[in-house]
Amino acid sequence: MSNVLNKNVTSKINWCLENILPPFMREWSWLMYWIIYPAYGNKTKYVMGFRDKYPFMTQREIEEYYSVLADAPINKKRRIDLTSRGIKFVLDHIVGRSVLDAACGRGLLAECIFRAGEGTKSVTGLDIVIPDKNTNFGLKDIELKVGNLQELPFDDNTFDTVICTHALEHVREYQTAINELIRVAVKRVIIVIPCQREYRYSADLHVNFIPYLYRFKAFIGIPSARYKKIGKEFMCIIDKNLI
């Protein structure tokens, strides 16, 4: 679980950047370049310029951005954005036998779900750039599909539980994506996003920033859902029979 430990550490680093580094210093491009550089190496320039370009980028251009950054140091070393507490929350709230990990990244959460079910769960992972089964232990047991959250390539009511973690903060049409997650779920949708303030420069490609629980509730927009903040992550459980 070294990938999770790395995320626990980086969450603390991000907290320091948000709460100790003065906001005006976050606007210094030269300073932020060297703070971000260890995570992205010679591809740091792509991250630094992303938010200025994003309003005018097509979906295809956005997906190409993620492809370019797929082999950046941070993406090679860390297979998951969830903290250990986030993983436990997800595993504790899965219902049914079939699970979709929408925006599965490099597949560690999908592996954890499969193992937790002792091989009896049907687990599918989806992302715009899917991991290589030959280099990721355990993914041979998991079906992988290419696709984006705004147009999921599945029929209505396909999966008992649909999970989407650390992904909606990247999505322009996030409400469309939420509706898609609900559409393909039979019983439950679990959503996790980071607690994060907005800055022009940060070591990610986020475009939606949610610093408070009340803003997270407005972001999801479903009164019957259950909302919770654990550490630096917001959690939401949507039971389909209640909406």
mmCIF file of C-alpha atoms in Angstrom, residues 123-226:
data_model
loop_
_atom_site.group_PDB
_atom_site.id
_atom_site.type_symbol
_atom_site.label_atom_id
_atom_site.label_comp_id
_atom_site.label_asym_id
_atom_site.label_seq_id
_atom_site.Cartn_x
_atom_site.Cartn_y
_atom_site.Cartn_z
ATOM 1 C CA VAL A 123 -15.415 -5.365 -11.184
ATOM 2 C CA THR A 124 -15.141 -3.089 -14.218
ATOM 3 C CA GLY A 125 -12.754 -0.152 -14.523
ATOM 4 C CA LEU A 126 -13.222 2.767 -16.906
ATOM 5 C CA ASP A 127 -10.971 5.699 -17.761
ATOM 6 C CA ILE A 128 -9.974 7.876 -20.711
ATOM 7 C CA VAL A 129 -6.511 6.286 -20.484
ATOM 8 C CA ILE A 130 -6.665 2.718 -19.173
ATOM 9 C CA PRO A 131 -3.799 0.994 -17.326
ATOM 10 C CA ASP A 132 -1.703 -1.760 -18.877
ATOM 11 C CA LYS A 133 -2.763 -5.130 -17.506
ATOM 12 C CA ASN A 134 0.725 -6.483 -18.123
ATOM 13 C CA THR A 135 2.349 -4.017 -15.723
ATOM 14 C CA ASN A 136 -0.326 -3.736 -13.018
ATOM 15 C CA PHE A 137 -0.667 -6.739 -10.716
ATOM 16 C CA GLY A 138 -4.205 -8.030 -10.311
ATOM 17 C CA LEU A 139 -5.799 -6.232 -13.259
ATOM 18 C CA LYS A 140 -6.059 -9.490 -15.210
ATOM 19 C CA ASP A 141 -9.229 -10.180 -13.191
ATOM 20 C CA ILE A 142 -10.811 -6.800 -13.962
ATOM 21 C CA GLU A 143 -12.541 -5.719 -17.162
ATOM 22 C CA LEU A 144 -11.209 -2.397 -18.451
ATOM 23 C CA LYS A 145 -12.940 0.000 -20.820
ATOM 24 C CA VAL A 146 -12.000 3.297 -22.415
ATOM 25 C CA GLY A 147 -14.545 6.060 -21.975
ATOM 26 C CA ASN A 148 -15.338 9.362 -20.298
ATOM 27 C CA LEU A 149 -17.684 10.173 -17.438
ATOM 28 C CA GLN A 150 -19.934 12.403 -19.501
ATOM 29 C CA GLU A 151 -20.978 9.552 -21.803
ATOM 30 C CA LEU A 152 -20.574 6.180 -20.116
ATOM 31 C CA PRO A 153 -20.579 3.245 -22.593
ATOM 32 C CA PHE A 154 -23.012 1.134 -20.554
ATOM 33 C CA ASP A 155 -26.747 0.441 -20.527
ATOM 34 C CA ASP A 156 -29.037 1.791 -17.820
ATOM 35 C CA ASN A 157 -28.933 -0.082 -14.490
ATOM 36 C CA THR A 158 -25.824 -2.145 -15.301
ATOM 37 C CA PHE A 159 -23.892 -2.110 -11.991
ATOM 38 C CA ASP A 160 -25.088 -2.572 -8.410
ATOM 39 C CA THR A 161 -22.576 0.016 -7.173
ATOM 40 C CA VAL A 162 -20.909 2.740 -9.215
ATOM 41 C CA ILE A 163 -17.845 4.429 -7.722
ATOM 42 C CA CYS A 164 -16.215 7.652 -8.867
ATOM 43 C CA THR A 165 -13.275 8.918 -6.813
ATOM 44 C CA HIS A 166 -11.059 11.944 -7.398
ATOM 45 C CA ALA A 167 -12.466 12.507 -10.876
ATOM 46 C CA LEU A 168 -15.361 14.997 -10.923
ATOM 47 C CA GLU A 169 -12.963 17.795 -9.979
ATOM 48 C CA HIS A 170 -11.539 17.288 -13.497
ATOM 49 C CA VAL A 171 -14.848 17.391 -15.390
ATOM 50 C CA ARG A 172 -16.286 20.444 -17.116
ATOM 51 C CA GLU A 173 -19.839 19.085 -17.411
ATOM 52 C CA TYR A 174 -19.811 17.510 -13.960
ATOM 53 C CA GLN A 175 -23.611 17.448 -13.568
ATOM 54 C CA THR A 176 -23.876 15.436 -16.776
ATOM 55 C CA ALA A 177 -21.289 13.063 -15.345
ATOM 56 C CA ILE A 178 -23.213 12.681 -12.073
ATOM 57 C CA ASN A 179 -26.384 11.897 -14.023
ATOM 58 C CA GLU A 180 -24.479 9.278 -16.034
ATOM 59 C CA LEU A 181 -23.149 7.624 -12.865
ATOM 60 C CA ILE A 182 -26.694 7.410 -11.510
ATOM 61 C CA ARG A 183 -28.058 6.139 -14.823
ATOM 62 C CA VAL A 184 -25.826 3.072 -14.969
ATOM 63 C CA ALA A 185 -26.219 2.238 -11.258
ATOM 64 C CA VAL A 186 -28.821 -0.193 -9.916
ATOM 65 C CA LYS A 187 -28.479 0.488 -6.193
ATOM 66 C CA ARG A 188 -25.812 2.995 -5.185
ATOM 67 C CA VAL A 189 -23.343 5.634 -6.337
ATOM 68 C CA ILE A 190 -20.301 6.540 -4.229
ATOM 69 C CA ILE A 191 -18.488 9.784 -5.052
ATOM 70 C CA VAL A 192 -15.267 11.093 -3.509
ATOM 71 C CA ILE A 193 -13.545 14.378 -4.356
ATOM 72 C CA PRO A 194 -10.713 16.283 -2.658
ATOM 73 C CA CYS A 195 -11.216 19.181 -0.291
ATOM 74 C CA GLN A 196 -9.279 21.899 -2.078
ATOM 75 C CA ARG A 197 -9.145 25.662 -2.481
ATOM 76 C CA GLU A 198 -8.824 27.191 -5.929
ATOM 77 C CA TYR A 199 -5.492 28.487 -7.169
ATOM 78 C CA ARG A 200 -4.168 29.190 -10.637
ATOM 79 C CA TYR A 201 -1.247 26.800 -10.173
ATOM 80 C CA SER A 202 -1.329 23.404 -8.465
ATOM 81 C CA ALA A 203 0.087 19.943 -9.107
ATOM 82 C CA ASP A 204 -3.032 18.654 -10.843
ATOM 83 C CA LEU A 205 -5.462 19.305 -13.703
ATOM 84 C CA HIS A 206 -8.446 20.140 -11.503
ATOM 85 C CA VAL A 207 -11.046 22.617 -12.728
ATOM 86 C CA ASN A 208 -13.637 22.285 -9.943
ATOM 87 C CA PHE A 209 -12.581 23.264 -6.424
ATOM 88 C CA ILE A 210 -14.620 22.441 -3.322
ATOM 89 C CA PRO A 211 -13.213 23.752 -0.005
ATOM 90 C CA TYR A 212 -16.281 23.295 2.218
ATOM 91 C CA LEU A 213 -18.872 20.595 2.885
ATOM 92 C CA TYR A 214 -21.789 22.889 2.085
ATOM 93 C CA ARG A 215 -20.251 23.596 -1.318
ATOM 94 C CA PHE A 216 -19.883 19.857 -1.889
ATOM 95 C CA LYS A 217 -23.591 19.393 -1.164
ATOM 96 C CA ALA A 218 -24.436 22.103 -3.693
ATOM 97 C CA PHE A 219 -22.016 20.531 -6.197
ATOM 98 C CA ILE A 220 -23.747 17.124 -6.030
ATOM 99 C CA GLY A 221 -27.191 18.703 -5.650
ATOM 100 C CA ILE A 222 -29.123 15.667 -4.358
ATOM 101 C CA PRO A 223 -30.964 16.304 -1.048
ATOM 102 C CA SER A 224 -31.429 12.609 -0.198
ATOM 103 C CA ALA A 225 -27.714 11.794 -0.561
ATOM 104 C CA ARG A 226 -25.467 11.304 2.462
#
